[in-house]
Amino acid sequence: MGVEIISNALRVTAVLSGEIDHHTAAAIRMDIDSAISAQQPKMLRLDFGEVSFMDSSAIGLVMGRYRLLQSWGGNLEVINLSERNYKVMKLAGMQSLCTLRRKDDENESD
């Protein structure tokens, strides 16, 4: 499990890897929240490209970051989702809170 934070003037990208479950979500959450609270970006991008497993804790992770971003009008984008994880996010209704993109979506912007 890990998270790499990449930021520029307008966006913070959190590149997630490994498993996201009850045991790992808290550490990931703290790292992301620290970065976005300091910068208050217009966009937070969560990159799930290297996530090998996720349970409902990943849904909670996305929802919590959405709520935090709302306090200063930021937007959330979840990218590089596997087909399975994309379906899980859609079933949970995450598309109403943020933009969801699969690994092979061509519309991804830098």
Short mmCIF file of C-alpha atoms in Angstrom, two decimals:
data_model
loop_
_atom_site.label_atom_id
_atom_site.label_comp_id
_atom_site.label_asym_id
_atom_site.label_seq_id
_atom_site.Cartn_x
_atom_site.Cartn_y
_atom_site.Cartn_z
CA MET A 1 0.00 0.00 0.00
CA GLY A 2 1.22 3.43 -0.78
CA VAL A 3 0.42 6.87 -1.98
CA GLU A 4 2.62 9.27 -3.90
CA ILE A 5 1.54 12.91 -3.87
CA ILE A 6 2.28 15.01 -6.96
CA SER A 7 1.17 18.63 -6.97
CA ASN A 8 1.28 21.76 -9.06
CA ALA A 9 -0.40 25.15 -8.75
CA LEU A 10 -3.89 23.91 -9.63
CA ARG A 11 -4.00 20.19 -8.91
CA VAL A 12 -2.92 17.56 -6.43
CA THR A 13 -2.62 14.02 -7.76
CA ALA A 14 -2.51 11.09 -5.34
CA VAL A 15 -1.10 8.01 -7.06
CA LEU A 16 -2.39 5.04 -5.08
CA SER A 17 -0.87 1.56 -5.13
CA GLY A 18 -1.41 -1.81 -3.54
CA GLU A 19 -4.50 -2.65 -1.50
CA ILE A 20 -7.05 -0.21 -0.12
CA ASP A 21 -8.88 -1.77 2.78
CA HIS A 22 -9.82 -0.97 6.36
CA HIS A 23 -6.21 -1.31 7.51
CA THR A 24 -4.58 0.88 4.85
CA ALA A 25 -7.23 3.54 4.19
CA ALA A 26 -6.45 5.61 7.29
CA ALA A 27 -2.79 6.15 6.36
CA ILE A 28 -3.71 6.99 2.76
CA ARG A 29 -6.38 9.40 3.97
CA MET A 30 -3.96 11.21 6.29
CA ASP A 31 -1.34 11.66 3.55
CA ILE A 32 -3.87 12.99 1.03
CA ASP A 33 -5.62 15.26 3.55
CA SER A 34 -2.34 16.75 4.65
CA ALA A 35 -1.41 17.65 1.08
CA ILE A 36 -4.78 19.05 0.04
CA SER A 37 -5.43 20.95 3.27
CA ALA A 38 -2.13 22.78 2.86
CA GLN A 39 -2.63 23.58 -0.84
CA GLN A 40 -6.45 23.71 -1.20
CA PRO A 41 -6.27 22.79 -4.90
CA LYS A 42 -9.01 23.37 -7.46
CA MET A 43 -8.67 19.68 -8.45
CA LEU A 44 -7.78 16.49 -6.61
CA ARG A 45 -7.03 13.54 -8.86
CA LEU A 46 -6.99 10.07 -7.28
CA ASP A 47 -5.09 7.70 -9.56
CA PHE A 48 -6.17 4.08 -8.96
CA GLY A 49 -3.96 2.66 -11.73
CA GLU A 50 -1.77 0.61 -9.39
CA VAL A 51 -4.49 -0.46 -6.93
CA SER A 52 -4.55 -4.26 -6.83
CA PHE A 53 -7.52 -4.61 -4.45
CA MET A 54 -10.11 -2.33 -2.90
CA ASP A 55 -13.06 -2.83 -0.61
CA SER A 56 -15.69 -0.41 0.65
CA SER A 57 -12.95 1.57 2.41
CA ALA A 58 -11.98 2.95 -1.00
CA ILE A 59 -15.53 4.28 -1.43
CA GLY A 60 -15.23 5.97 1.96
CA LEU A 61 -11.85 7.38 0.97
CA VAL A 62 -13.34 8.98 -2.14
CA MET A 63 -16.40 10.30 -0.31
CA GLY A 64 -14.35 11.85 2.47
CA ARG A 65 -12.01 13.63 0.05
CA TYR A 66 -15.05 14.93 -1.84
CA ARG A 67 -16.46 16.42 1.37
CA LEU A 68 -13.14 18.04 2.25
CA LEU A 69 -12.77 19.55 -1.23
CA GLN A 70 -16.28 20.98 -1.05
CA SER A 71 -15.23 23.24 1.82
CA TRP A 72 -13.23 25.37 -0.65
CA GLY A 73 -14.98 24.54 -3.92
CA GLY A 74 -12.51 21.97 -5.27
CA ASN A 75 -13.35 19.14 -7.67
CA LEU A 76 -12.51 15.46 -7.54
CA GLU A 77 -11.49 13.11 -10.34
CA VAL A 78 -10.87 9.36 -9.95
CA ILE A 79 -8.80 7.97 -12.82
CA ASN A 80 -7.22 4.74 -14.08
CA LEU A 81 -9.87 2.53 -12.54
CA SER A 82 -9.86 -1.13 -13.56
CA GLU A 83 -13.11 -2.27 -15.12
CA ARG A 84 -14.11 -3.99 -11.87
CA ASN A 85 -13.28 -0.99 -9.68
CA TYR A 86 -15.07 1.32 -12.11
CA LYS A 87 -18.22 -0.79 -11.77
CA VAL A 88 -17.94 -0.76 -7.97
CA MET A 89 -17.58 3.04 -7.92
CA LYS A 90 -20.57 3.45 -10.27
CA LEU A 91 -22.72 1.08 -8.19
CA ALA A 92 -21.86 3.16 -5.12
CA GLY A 93 -23.05 6.30 -6.93
CA MET A 94 -19.63 7.98 -6.98
CA GLN A 95 -20.24 9.44 -10.46
CA SER A 96 -22.62 11.95 -8.83
CA LEU A 97 -19.75 13.27 -6.68
CA CYS A 98 -16.81 13.13 -9.04
CA THR A 99 -15.55 12.24 -12.50
CA LEU A 100 -14.76 8.53 -12.92
CA ARG A 101 -12.39 7.31 -15.63
CA ARG A 102 -11.31 3.78 -16.55
CA LYS A 103 -7.72 2.89 -17.40
CA ASP A 104 -8.40 2.93 -21.12
CA ASP A 105 -10.51 6.10 -21.31
CA GLU A 106 -9.00 8.44 -23.90
CA ASN A 107 -10.54 11.62 -22.47
CA GLU A 108 -8.05 11.88 -19.63
CA SER A 109 -6.35 15.25 -19.42
CA ASP A 110 -3.00 16.01 -17.84
#
